PDB file of C-alpha atoms in Angstrom:
ATOM      1  CA  GLY N  13       5.220 -24.399  28.494  1.00  0.00           C
ATOM      2  CA  LEU N  14       7.598 -25.409  25.721  1.00  0.00           C
ATOM      3  CA  GLN N  15      11.260 -24.661  26.493  1.00  0.00           C
ATOM      4  CA  ARG N  16      14.464 -25.523  24.645  1.00  0.00           C
ATOM      5  CA  PHE N  17      17.820 -26.176  26.337  1.00  0.00           C
ATOM      6  CA  ASP N  18      20.758 -25.183  24.141  1.00  0.00           C
ATOM      7  CA  CYS N  19      24.121 -26.537  25.264  1.00  0.00           C
ATOM      8  CA  GLN N  20      27.713 -26.032  24.188  1.00  0.00           C
ATOM      9  CA  ALA N  21      27.711 -29.689  23.182  1.00  0.00           C
ATOM     10  CA  PRO N  22      25.703 -30.604  20.054  1.00  0.00           C
ATOM     11  CA  CYS N  23      22.536 -31.544  21.887  1.00  0.00           C
ATOM     12  CA  SER N  24      18.926 -30.317  21.874  1.00  0.00           C
ATOM     13  CA  LEU N  25      16.344 -31.267  24.479  1.00  0.00           C
ATOM     14  CA  GLU N  26      12.729 -30.185  24.555  1.00  0.00           C
ATOM     15  CA  VAL N  27      10.879 -30.585  27.814  1.00  0.00           C
ATOM     16  CA  PHE N  28       7.067 -30.413  28.174  1.00  0.00           C
ATOM     17  CA  GLY N  29       6.384 -29.958  31.864  1.00  0.00           C
ATOM     18  CA  ALA N  30       8.170 -32.388  34.174  1.00  0.00           C
ATOM     19  CA  ARG N  31       7.274 -35.769  32.751  1.00  0.00           C
ATOM     20  CA  ARG N  32       7.569 -35.852  28.982  1.00  0.00           C
ATOM     21  CA  VAL N  33      11.122 -35.729  27.562  1.00  0.00           C
ATOM     22  CA  HIS N  34      12.187 -35.844  23.899  1.00  0.00           C
ATOM     23  CA  ARG N  35      15.763 -36.540  22.952  1.00  0.00           C
ATOM     24  CA  THR N  36      17.576 -36.025  19.707  1.00  0.00           C
ATOM     25  CA  PRO N  37      18.116 -39.070  17.480  1.00  0.00           C
ATOM     26  CA  GLY N  38      21.084 -41.146  18.461  1.00  0.00           C
ATOM     27  CA  MET N  39      21.357 -39.710  21.920  1.00  0.00           C
ATOM     28  CA  PRO N  40      21.475 -42.366  24.665  1.00  0.00           C
ATOM     29  CA  SER N  41      18.808 -42.365  27.325  1.00  0.00           C
ATOM     30  CA  LEU N  42      19.797 -40.460  30.457  1.00  0.00           C
ATOM     31  CA  PRO N  43      18.521 -40.777  34.020  1.00  0.00           C
ATOM     32  CA  LEU N  44      16.253 -37.985  35.174  1.00  0.00           C
ATOM     33  CA  ALA N  45      18.851 -36.667  37.642  1.00  0.00           C
ATOM     34  CA  ALA N  46      21.392 -36.366  34.819  1.00  0.00           C
ATOM     35  CA  LEU N  47      18.876 -34.402  32.779  1.00  0.00           C
ATOM     36  CA  VAL N  48      18.351 -31.982  35.654  1.00  0.00           C
ATOM     37  CA  ILE N  49      22.115 -31.373  35.996  1.00  0.00           C
ATOM     38  CA  LEU N  50      22.445 -30.992  32.253  1.00  0.00           C
ATOM     39  CA  GLY N  51      19.617 -28.471  32.209  1.00  0.00           C
ATOM     40  CA  GLN N  52      21.351 -26.337  34.830  1.00  0.00           C
ATOM     41  CA  LEU N  53      24.467 -26.174  32.680  1.00  0.00           C
ATOM     42  CA  CYS N  54      22.538 -25.040  29.607  1.00  0.00           C
ATOM     43  CA  SER N  55      21.147 -21.653  28.775  1.00  0.00           C
ATOM     44  CA  VAL N  56      17.332 -21.393  28.836  1.00  0.00           C
ATOM     45  CA  GLN N  57      15.455 -19.552  26.084  1.00  0.00           C
ATOM     46  CA  GLY N  58      11.990 -19.498  24.566  1.00  0.00           C
ATOM     47  CA  ALA N  59      11.305 -21.909  21.763  1.00  0.00           C
ATOM     48  CA  PRO N  60      11.756 -20.309  18.332  1.00  0.00           C
ATOM     49  CA  GLY N  61       8.604 -18.700  16.964  1.00  0.00           C
ATOM     50  CA  MET N  62       6.540 -19.247  20.091  1.00  0.00           C
ATOM     51  CA  GLU N  63       5.004 -16.537  22.268  1.00  0.00           C
ATOM     52  CA  ARG N  64       5.180 -17.106  26.014  1.00  0.00           C
ATOM     53  CA  ARG N  65       1.742 -17.059  27.686  1.00  0.00           C
ATOM     54  CA  LEU N  66       0.492 -18.013  31.095  1.00  0.00           C
ATOM     55  CA  ARG N  67      -1.630 -21.098  30.780  1.00  0.00           C
ATOM     56  CA  GLY N  68      -5.300 -20.155  30.686  1.00  0.00           C
ATOM     57  CA  ASN N  69      -4.637 -16.572  29.542  1.00  0.00           C
ATOM     58  CA  ALA N  70      -6.559 -15.664  26.421  1.00  0.00           C
ATOM     59  CA  GLY N  71      -4.213 -14.264  23.815  1.00  0.00           C
ATOM     60  CA  ALA N  72      -5.148 -11.622  21.257  1.00  0.00           C
ATOM     61  CA  GLY N  73      -6.506 -14.204  18.880  1.00  0.00           C
ATOM     62  CA  ALA N  74      -8.271 -16.381  21.435  1.00  0.00           C
ATOM     63  CA  ALA N  75     -11.949 -17.019  20.855  1.00  0.00           C
ATOM     64  CA  GLU N  76     -14.476 -15.710  23.349  1.00  0.00           C
ATOM     65  CA  PRO N  77     -16.427 -18.355  25.274  1.00  0.00           C
ATOM     66  CA  ARG N  78     -19.586 -19.313  23.449  1.00  0.00           C
ATOM     67  CA  GLY N  79     -22.476 -17.154  24.600  1.00  0.00           C
ATOM     68  CA  ALA N  80     -20.243 -14.683  26.413  1.00  0.00           C
ATOM     69  CA  GLN N  81     -21.972 -11.685  24.875  1.00  0.00           C
ATOM     70  CA  ALA N  82     -25.508 -13.016  24.964  1.00  0.00           C
ATOM     71  CA  ALA N  83     -27.779 -12.059  27.816  1.00  0.00           C
ATOM     72  CA  ASN N  84     -29.588 -14.838  29.651  1.00  0.00           C
ATOM     73  CA  ALA N  85     -33.117 -14.625  28.310  1.00  0.00           C
ATOM     74  CA  SER N  86     -34.522 -16.028  31.542  1.00  0.00           C
ATOM     75  CA  GLN N  87     -33.065 -13.233  33.644  1.00  0.00           C
ATOM     76  CA  ALA N  88     -34.755  -9.916  34.251  1.00  0.00           C
ATOM     77  CA  PRO N  89     -32.893  -6.987  32.655  1.00  0.00           C
ATOM     78  CA  THR N  90     -30.371  -5.411  34.939  1.00  0.00           C
ATOM     79  CA  GLY N  91     -30.144  -2.076  33.173  1.00  0.00           C
ATOM     80  CA  ALA N  92     -26.387  -2.406  32.801  1.00  0.00           C
ATOM     81  CA  PRO N  93     -25.132  -1.539  29.336  1.00  0.00           C
ATOM     82  CA  ALA N  94     -23.220  -4.065  27.303  1.00  0.00           C
ATOM     83  CA  SER N  95     -19.780  -4.830  28.647  1.00  0.00           C
ATOM     84  CA  ALA N  96     -16.946  -2.733  27.311  1.00  0.00           C
ATOM     85  CA  GLY N  97     -15.228  -5.808  25.910  1.00  0.00           C
ATOM     86  CA  ALA N  98     -18.300  -7.073  24.113  1.00  0.00           C
ATOM     87  CA  LEU N  99     -19.058  -3.738  22.473  1.00  0.00           C
ATOM     88  CA  ALA N 100     -15.441  -2.881  21.703  1.00  0.00           C
ATOM     89  CA  SER N 101     -15.093  -6.134  19.786  1.00  0.00           C
ATOM     90  CA  THR N 102     -17.516  -4.805  17.177  1.00  0.00           C
ATOM     91  CA  GLY N 103     -15.183  -1.980  16.122  1.00  0.00           C
ATOM     92  CA  SER N 104     -17.935   0.566  16.753  1.00  0.00           C
ATOM     93  CA  SER N 105     -18.797   3.098  19.423  1.00  0.00           C
ATOM     94  CA  TRP N 106     -22.127   2.784  21.227  1.00  0.00           C
ATOM     95  CA  THR N 107     -23.971   5.753  22.688  1.00  0.00           C
ATOM     96  CA  PRO N 108     -26.635   5.270  25.410  1.00  0.00           C
ATOM     97  CA  VAL N 109     -29.778   7.098  24.268  1.00  0.00           C
ATOM     98  CA  ARG N 110     -33.353   7.497  25.462  1.00  0.00           C
ATOM     99  CA  ILE N 111     -35.476   8.001  22.354  1.00  0.00           C
ATOM    100  CA  GLY N 112     -38.313  10.472  22.849  1.00  0.00           C
ATOM    101  CA  TRP N 113     -41.391  10.756  20.625  1.00  0.00           C
ATOM    102  CA  ALA N 114     -42.408  14.307  19.693  1.00  0.00           C
ATOM    103  CA  GLY N 115     -46.086  13.523  19.117  1.00  0.00           C
ATOM    104  CA  SER N 116     -47.023  13.817  22.784  1.00  0.00           C
ATOM    105  CA  GLN N 117     -45.774  17.412  22.987  1.00  0.00           C
ATOM    106  CA  PRO N 118     -46.025  18.691  19.398  1.00  0.00           C
ATOM    107  CA  GLY N 119     -45.980  22.367  20.304  1.00  0.00           C
ATOM    108  CA  ASP N 120     -42.632  21.955  22.034  1.00  0.00           C
ATOM    109  CA  TYR N 121     -41.052  20.491  18.903  1.00  0.00           C
ATOM    110  CA  GLY N 122     -42.192  22.837  16.157  1.00  0.00           C
ATOM    111  CA  PHE N 123     -45.677  21.487  15.395  1.00  0.00           C
ATOM    112  CA  PRO N 124     -48.071  24.001  17.008  1.00  0.00           C
ATOM    113  CA  ASP N 125     -50.916  23.057  14.657  1.00  0.00           C
ATOM    114  CA  ALA N 126     -50.925  19.406  15.683  1.00  0.00           C
ATOM    115  CA  GLY N 127     -52.883  19.873  18.906  1.00  0.00           C
ATOM    116  CA  SER N 128     -51.646  19.464  22.434  1.00  0.00           C
ATOM    117  CA  GLY N 129     -50.994  15.708  22.496  1.00  0.00           C
ATOM    118  CA  THR N 130     -50.918  14.224  25.974  1.00  0.00           C
ATOM    119  CA  GLY N 131     -48.681  17.054  27.159  1.00  0.00           C
ATOM    120  CA  GLU N 132     -46.420  14.499  28.818  1.00  0.00           C
ATOM    121  CA  ALA N 133     -43.028  13.337  27.550  1.00  0.00           C
ATOM    122  CA  THR N 134     -43.170   9.875  25.986  1.00  0.00           C
ATOM    123  CA  CYS N 135     -40.351   7.545  24.954  1.00  0.00           C
ATOM    124  CA  LEU N 136     -39.636   4.444  22.915  1.00  0.00           C
ATOM    125  CA  ASP N 137     -40.121   1.645  25.422  1.00  0.00           C
ATOM    126  CA  VAL N 138     -39.807  -2.140  25.701  1.00  0.00           C
ATOM    127  CA  ASP N 139     -43.096  -3.554  26.958  1.00  0.00           C
ATOM    128  CA  ALA N 140     -42.254  -4.907  30.420  1.00  0.00           C
ATOM    129  CA  SER N 141     -44.662  -7.820  30.063  1.00  0.00           C
ATOM    130  CA  THR N 142     -42.616  -9.105  27.095  1.00  0.00           C
ATOM    131  CA  TYR N 143     -39.077  -8.735  28.523  1.00  0.00           C
ATOM    132  CA  ASP N 144     -38.456 -12.492  28.425  1.00  0.00           C
ATOM    133  CA  TRP N 145     -39.944 -13.079  24.982  1.00  0.00           C
ATOM    134  CA  ALA N 146     -37.696 -14.093  22.111  1.00  0.00           C
ATOM    135  CA  SER N 147     -38.853 -10.924  20.330  1.00  0.00           C
ATOM    136  CA  PRO N 148     -39.996  -8.359  22.949  1.00  0.00           C
ATOM    137  CA  LEU N 149     -42.494  -5.722  21.850  1.00  0.00           C
ATOM    138  CA  VAL N 150     -41.621  -2.042  21.605  1.00  0.00           C
ATOM    139  CA  GLN N 151     -44.050   0.824  22.092  1.00  0.00           C
ATOM    140  CA  VAL N 152     -44.353   4.492  23.006  1.00  0.00           C
ATOM    141  CA  TYR N 153     -44.928   4.976  26.726  1.00  0.00           C
ATOM    142  CA  ARG N 154     -44.536   7.725  29.304  1.00  0.00           C
ATOM    143  CA  CYS N 155     -40.832   8.517  29.825  1.00  0.00           C
ATOM    144  CA  ASN N 156     -39.815   7.007  33.167  1.00  0.00           C
ATOM    145  CA  GLY N 157     -36.018   6.643  33.073  1.00  0.00           C
ATOM    146  CA  LYS N 158     -36.195   2.864  33.537  1.00  0.00           C
ATOM    147  CA  ASP N 159     -34.278   0.047  31.860  1.00  0.00           C
ATOM    148  CA  GLY N 160     -36.916  -0.507  29.206  1.00  0.00           C
ATOM    149  CA  GLN N 161     -36.222   2.904  27.668  1.00  0.00           C
ATOM    150  CA  LEU N 162     -32.434   2.916  27.342  1.00  0.00           C
ATOM    151  CA  PHE N 163     -30.920   1.948  23.997  1.00  0.00           C
ATOM    152  CA  LEU N 164     -27.414   1.807  22.550  1.00  0.00           C
ATOM    153  CA  VAL N 165     -27.018   3.494  19.177  1.00  0.00           C
ATOM    154  CA  GLU N 166     -24.105   2.339  17.036  1.00  0.00           C
ATOM    155  CA  GLN N 167     -21.895   5.064  15.594  1.00  0.00           C
ATOM    156  CA  ASP N 168     -18.660   5.154  13.600  1.00  0.00           C
ATOM    157  CA  ALA N 169     -19.397   1.645  12.453  1.00  0.00           C
ATOM    158  CA  GLU N 170     -17.045  -0.188  10.152  1.00  0.00           C
ATOM    159  CA  SER N 171     -20.204  -1.451   8.472  1.00  0.00           C
ATOM    160  CA  ASN N 172     -22.796   0.765   6.821  1.00  0.00           C
ATOM    161  CA  LEU N 173     -25.526  -1.170   8.658  1.00  0.00           C
ATOM    162  CA  PRO N 174     -25.517   0.271  12.219  1.00  0.00           C
ATOM    163  CA  GLN N 175     -27.773  -1.267  14.862  1.00  0.00           C
ATOM    164  CA  ILE N 176     -29.818  -0.065  17.829  1.00  0.00           C
ATOM    165  CA  LYS N 177     -29.392  -2.390  20.823  1.00  0.00           C
ATOM    166  CA  TRP N 178     -31.476  -2.594  23.969  1.00  0.00           C
ATOM    167  CA  ALA N 179     -29.024  -1.655  26.733  1.00  0.00           C
ATOM    168  CA  ALA N 180     -30.569  -4.001  29.309  1.00  0.00           C
ATOM    169  CA  LYS N 181     -30.133  -6.972  26.961  1.00  0.00           C
ATOM    170  CA  PRO N 182     -27.552  -5.965  24.359  1.00  0.00           C
ATOM    171  CA  SER N 183     -28.042  -9.240  22.527  1.00  0.00           C
ATOM    172  CA  LYS N 184     -31.382  -7.781  21.316  1.00  0.00           C
ATOM    173  CA  CYS N 185     -31.664  -5.230  18.512  1.00  0.00           C
ATOM    174  CA  LEU N 186     -34.477  -3.260  16.902  1.00  0.00           C
ATOM    175  CA  ASP N 187     -35.572  -5.420  13.991  1.00  0.00           C
ATOM    176  CA  VAL N 188     -37.873  -4.814  11.003  1.00  0.00           C
ATOM    177  CA  VAL N 189     -39.843  -8.061  10.855  1.00  0.00           C
ATOM    178  CA  ASP N 190     -39.353  -9.706   7.438  1.00  0.00           C
ATOM    179  CA  GLY N 191     -38.225  -6.345   6.110  1.00  0.00           C
ATOM    180  CA  HIS N 192     -35.984  -7.072   3.156  1.00  0.00           C
ATOM    181  CA  GLN N 193     -37.837 -10.338   2.511  1.00  0.00           C
ATOM    182  CA  THR N 194     -41.049  -8.442   1.637  1.00  0.00           C
ATOM    183  CA  PRO N 195     -39.975  -5.294  -0.256  1.00  0.00           C
ATOM    184  CA  GLN N 196     -43.439  -4.863  -1.735  1.00  0.00           C
ATOM    185  CA  GLN N 197     -44.884  -4.000   1.686  1.00  0.00           C
ATOM    186  CA  LYS N 198     -44.985  -0.379   2.817  1.00  0.00           C
ATOM    187  CA  ARG N 199     -45.537  -1.182   6.468  1.00  0.00           C
ATOM    188  CA  HIS N 200     -43.478  -3.578   8.573  1.00  0.00           C
ATOM    189  CA  GLU N 201     -43.759  -4.300  12.275  1.00  0.00           C
ATOM    190  CA  VAL N 202     -40.713  -3.434  14.403  1.00  0.00           C
ATOM    191  CA  LYS N 203     -39.757  -5.530  17.441  1.00  0.00           C
ATOM    192  CA  LEU N 204     -36.618  -6.559  19.286  1.00  0.00           C
ATOM    193  CA  HIS N 205     -34.826  -9.640  17.981  1.00  0.00           C
ATOM    194  CA  ASP N 206     -31.476 -11.384  18.393  1.00  0.00           C
ATOM    195  CA  CYS N 207     -28.777  -9.120  16.955  1.00  0.00           C
ATOM    196  CA  HIS N 208     -27.320 -10.282  13.650  1.00  0.00           C
ATOM    197  CA  PRO N 209     -23.548 -10.154  13.098  1.00  0.00           C
ATOM    198  CA  GLN N 210     -21.845  -8.501  10.157  1.00  0.00           C
ATOM    199  CA  GLY N 211     -22.406 -10.450   6.978  1.00  0.00           C
ATOM    200  CA  HIS N 212     -25.671 -12.033   8.102  1.00  0.00           C
ATOM    201  CA  PRO N 213     -28.257 -11.943   5.285  1.00  0.00           C
ATOM    202  CA  ASP N 214     -30.854 -10.345   7.601  1.00  0.00           C
ATOM    203  CA  ARG N 215     -28.517  -7.742   9.107  1.00  0.00           C
ATOM    204  CA  VAL N 216     -30.157  -5.036   6.949  1.00  0.00           C
ATOM    205  CA  ASN N 217     -33.413  -5.568   8.879  1.00  0.00           C
ATOM    206  CA  GLN N 218     -31.603  -4.135  11.926  1.00  0.00           C
ATOM    207  CA  ALA N 219     -29.885  -1.199  10.220  1.00  0.00           C
ATOM    208  CA  PHE N 220     -31.025   2.316  11.176  1.00  0.00           C
ATOM    209  CA  SER N 221     -29.767   5.866  10.793  1.00  0.00           C
ATOM    210  CA  VAL N 222     -30.725   7.831  13.924  1.00  0.00           C
ATOM    211  CA  GLN N 223     -30.709  11.261  12.351  1.00  0.00           C
ATOM    212  CA  PHE N 224     -31.231  13.351  15.475  1.00  0.00           C
ATOM    213  CA  MET N 225     -27.878  12.051  16.761  1.00  0.00           C
ATOM    214  CA  SER N 226     -26.065  14.143  14.174  1.00  0.00           C
ATOM    215  CA  SER N 227     -28.504  17.028  13.669  1.00  0.00           C
ATOM    216  CA  GLY N 228     -29.368  17.695  17.313  1.00  0.00           C
ATOM    217  CA  TYR N 229     -32.969  18.387  16.292  1.00  0.00           C
ATOM    218  CA  VAL N 230     -36.176  16.357  16.293  1.00  0.00           C
ATOM    219  CA  SER N 231     -35.818  14.112  13.273  1.00  0.00           C
ATOM    220  CA  HIS N 232     -36.384  10.733  11.611  1.00  0.00           C
ATOM    221  CA  ILE N 233     -35.012   7.302  12.411  1.00  0.00           C
ATOM    222  CA  LEU N 234     -34.426   5.961   8.905  1.00  0.00           C
ATOM    223  CA  TRP N 235     -34.494   2.252   8.149  1.00  0.00           C
ATOM    224  CA  LEU N 236     -31.640   1.513   5.738  1.00  0.00           C
ATOM    225  CA  GLY N 237     -33.384  -1.334   3.909  1.00  0.00           C
ATOM    226  CA  ASN N 238     -35.713  -1.436   0.888  1.00  0.00           C
ATOM    227  CA  GLY N 239     -34.565   1.747  -0.811  1.00  0.00           C
ATOM    228  CA  LYS N 240     -33.859   3.773   2.364  1.00  0.00           C
ATOM    229  CA  ASN N 241     -37.204   5.577   2.196  1.00  0.00           C
ATOM    230  CA  GLN N 242     -39.016   4.099   5.219  1.00  0.00           C
ATOM    231  CA  CYS N 243     -38.885   5.572   8.723  1.00  0.00           C
ATOM    232  CA  LEU N 244     -39.660   4.404  12.239  1.00  0.00           C
ATOM    233  CA  ASP N 245     -43.308   5.320  12.839  1.00  0.00           C
ATOM    234  CA  ASN N 246     -45.496   5.310  15.965  1.00  0.00           C
ATOM    235  CA  TRP N 247     -48.512   3.976  14.117  1.00  0.00           C
ATOM    236  CA  ASP N 248     -51.651   6.118  14.536  1.00  0.00           C
ATOM    237  CA  GLY N 249     -49.857   8.152  17.214  1.00  0.00           C
ATOM    238  CA  ALA N 250     -51.052   5.860  20.010  1.00  0.00           C
ATOM    239  CA  VAL N 251     -49.484   5.846  23.475  1.00  0.00           C
ATOM    240  CA  SER N 252     -49.576   2.700  25.616  1.00  0.00           C
ATOM    241  CA  THR N 253     -50.787   2.822  29.207  1.00  0.00           C
ATOM    242  CA  HIS N 254     -50.061   0.677  32.241  1.00  0.00           C
ATOM    243  CA  SER N 255     -53.108  -1.426  31.413  1.00  0.00           C
ATOM    244  CA  ALA N 256     -53.077  -1.588  27.614  1.00  0.00           C
ATOM    245  CA  HIS N 257     -50.461  -2.028  24.873  1.00  0.00           C
ATOM    246  CA  LEU N 258     -51.893   0.445  22.355  1.00  0.00           C
ATOM    247  CA  SER N 259     -48.798   1.727  20.601  1.00  0.00           C
ATOM    248  CA  GLN N 260     -47.476  -0.104  17.555  1.00  0.00           C
ATOM    249  CA  ILE N 261     -44.029   0.664  16.180  1.00  0.00           C
ATOM    250  CA  ALA N 262     -43.615   0.103  12.460  1.00  0.00           C
ATOM    251  CA  THR N 263     -41.820   1.363   9.391  1.00  0.00           C
ATOM    252  CA  TRP N 264     -43.669   3.543   6.887  1.00  0.00           C
ATOM    253  CA  THR N 265     -42.848   5.772   3.950  1.00  0.00           C
ATOM    254  CA  CYS N 266     -40.939   8.752   5.333  1.00  0.00           C
ATOM    255  CA  HIS N 267     -42.835  12.038   5.496  1.00  0.00           C
ATOM    256  CA  PRO N 268     -40.803  15.103   4.464  1.00  0.00           C
ATOM    257  CA  TYR N 269     -40.634  18.004   6.905  1.00  0.00           C
ATOM    258  CA  SER N 270     -42.741  20.079   4.502  1.00  0.00           C
ATOM    259  CA  GLU N 271     -45.769  17.948   5.388  1.00  0.00           C
ATOM    260  CA  GLY N 272     -45.664  19.288   8.935  1.00  0.00           C
ATOM    261  CA  ALA N 273     -47.942  17.572  11.412  1.00  0.00           C
ATOM    262  CA  ALA N 274     -48.740  14.786   8.936  1.00  0.00           C
ATOM    263  CA  GLY N 275     -45.322  13.332   9.666  1.00  0.00           C
ATOM    264  CA  LEU N 276     -45.397  13.840  13.431  1.00  0.00           C
ATOM    265  CA  ASN N 277     -45.630  10.105  14.131  1.00  0.00           C
ATOM    266  CA  GLN N 278     -42.102   9.791  12.705  1.00  0.00           C
ATOM    267  CA  MET N 279     -40.486  12.556  14.731  1.00  0.00           C
ATOM    268  CA  TRP N 280     -38.036  11.413  17.412  1.00  0.00           C
ATOM    269  CA  TYR N 281     -35.514  13.169  19.622  1.00  0.00           C
ATOM    270  CA  TRP N 282     -32.819  12.555  22.246  1.00  0.00           C
ATOM    271  CA  ALA N 283     -34.725  12.499  25.531  1.00  0.00           C
ATOM    272  CA  ALA N 284     -33.069  13.372  28.820  1.00  0.00           C
ATOM    273  CA  ASP N 285     -33.507  11.341  31.980  1.00  0.00           C
ATOM    274  CA  PRO N 286     -36.590  12.563  33.819  1.00  0.00           C
ATOM    275  CA  VAL N 287     -36.054  14.874  36.768  1.00  0.00           C
ATOM    276  CA  ALA N 288     -36.425  13.099  40.077  1.00  0.00           C
ATOM    277  CA  PRO N 289     -39.680  14.089  41.790  1.00  0.00           C
ATOM    278  CA  THR N 290     -39.395  16.354  44.802  1.00  0.00           C
ATOM    279  CA  SER N 291     -42.523  14.967  46.444  1.00  0.00           C
ATOM    280  CA  THR N 292     -42.714  11.591  48.126  1.00  0.00           C
ATOM    281  CA  THR N 293     -46.526  11.536  48.050  1.00  0.00           C
ATOM    282  CA  ALA N 294     -47.780   8.353  46.431  1.00  0.00           C
ATOM    283  CA  PRO N 295     -49.924   8.874  43.319  1.00  0.00           C
ATOM    284  CA  PRO N 296     -53.632   8.202  43.747  1.00  0.00           C
ATOM    285  CA  ASP N 297     -55.094   4.867  42.714  1.00  0.00           C
ATOM    286  CA  CYS N 298     -57.312   6.032  39.875  1.00  0.00           C
ATOM    287  CA  SER N 299     -57.773   2.709  38.093  1.00  0.00           C
ATOM    288  CA  GLY N 300     -60.615   1.717  40.423  1.00  0.00           C
ATOM    289  CA  ILE N 301     -62.758   4.742  39.467  1.00  0.00           C
ATOM    290  CA  PHE N 302     -65.175   3.986  36.635  1.00  0.00           C
ATOM    291  CA  ALA N 303     -67.329   7.137  36.455  1.00  0.00           C
ATOM    292  CA  PRO N 304     -65.867   9.998  34.336  1.00  0.00           C
ATOM    293  CA  GLU N 305     -67.255  12.752  36.599  1.00  0.00           C
ATOM    294  CA  LEU N 306     -65.909  11.136  39.754  1.00  0.00           C
ATOM    295  CA  CYS N 307     -62.547  10.515  38.077  1.00  0.00           C
ATOM    296  CA  ASP N 308     -62.083  14.127  36.952  1.00  0.00           C
ATOM    297  CA  SER N 309     -63.104  15.446  40.369  1.00  0.00           C
ATOM    298  CA  THR N 310     -60.508  13.282  42.134  1.00  0.00           C
ATOM    299  CA  PRO N 311     -57.174  15.113  42.611  1.00  0.00           C
ATOM    300  CA  GLY N 312     -54.427  13.579  40.489  1.00  0.00           C
ATOM    301  CA  CYS N 313     -56.867  11.625  38.306  1.00  0.00           C
ATOM    302  CA  SER N 314     -58.142  12.252  34.802  1.00  0.00           C
ATOM    303  CA  TRP N 315     -60.615  10.453  32.593  1.00  0.00           C
ATOM    304  CA  CYS N 316     -59.336   9.132  29.241  1.00  0.00           C
ATOM    305  CA  GLY N 317     -62.245   9.019  26.810  1.00  0.00           C
ATOM    306  CA  ARG N 318     -60.337   7.309  24.030  1.00  0.00           C
ATOM    307  CA  PRO N 319     -60.735   3.518  23.837  1.00  0.00           C
ATOM    308  CA  PRO N 320     -60.301   1.801  26.134  1.00  0.00           C
ATOM    309  CA  GLU N 321     -61.918   4.388  28.388  1.00  0.00           C
ATOM    310  CA  ALA N 322     -60.357   4.484  31.832  1.00  0.00           C
ATOM    311  CA  CYS N 323     -59.432   6.688  34.744  1.00  0.00           C
ATOM    312  CA  PHE N 324     -55.672   7.213  34.998  1.00  0.00           C
ATOM    313  CA  ALA N 325     -53.215   8.891  37.355  1.00  0.00           C
ATOM    314  CA  THR N 326     -51.770  11.952  35.637  1.00  0.00           C
ATOM    315  CA  ALA N 327     -48.510  11.674  37.569  1.00  0.00           C
ATOM    316  CA  THR N 328     -47.667   8.147  36.442  1.00  0.00           C
ATOM    317  CA  ASP N 329     -49.574   7.410  33.244  1.00  0.00           C
ATOM    318  CA  ALA N 330     -50.868   8.922  30.027  1.00  0.00           C
ATOM    319  CA  CYS N 331     -54.114   8.801  28.072  1.00  0.00           C
ATOM    320  CA  ALA N 332     -53.976   7.008  24.728  1.00  0.00           C
ATOM    321  CA  ASN N 333     -53.840   9.360  21.758  1.00  0.00           C
TER     322      ASN N 333
END
């Protein structure tokens, strides 16, 4: 590092490492041995205005390596949340959340007139077959506690445009496709997309208010673009199965609570991790049964009559709504 040798005599030498030596104007050249002796006689101090750092140490203002926060799109998700350093650099706090959809169990969430649903807890989910896509698909699927259902919700943001990241790949955020670009549309598809930084013109397409985080009750997830009157909606109340991507997540005009079951597709809540099963018995293979009567008479199997009709295992899957 840069060091200055201040002597009693009117001299000033700056040494960079062991090879490069600068001398003050008018000072005769000295042999290296003489310089060493001279240096021992002088007091050593840091150069004025310069902070001492170990070479290779990143200081407070050092730039992060390019791509340090981005997940490798070719790797399978690990389920690990974003690193503390990467998330702390945003000036926000991030809360891991599993986002449940109330439509599968309406009676449990204050909508007794909306039917029974599937009766099984369902969650916002990243379609596993699209994990490596540039814009993975999101859906409603049976809650399973896996990586595809854990999200990071931004809170206490310095910006008024908080994001929802996918914890397994925190470089991906929920994104309203062409949202602010097409304000005349009521319905916009929602997918995952590369997260936009503060100041990006499309950042508003990734800005959501997760209202159940503050209320503690089943509530809306409000998109903060286009007038702040559109909410995250499980379109037609469909639930995907292991064999079919039926659920479509979109934004739609928010339904007030007074409309009751009419707004059930927009009701979300903070879902807990599922309880570990106490039985180690493998679920039956129901997908190979094609007769409804045989399916319903097989323990652990049930026939789903909604398109596409299929026999499913009640312990591991759900019938489409």
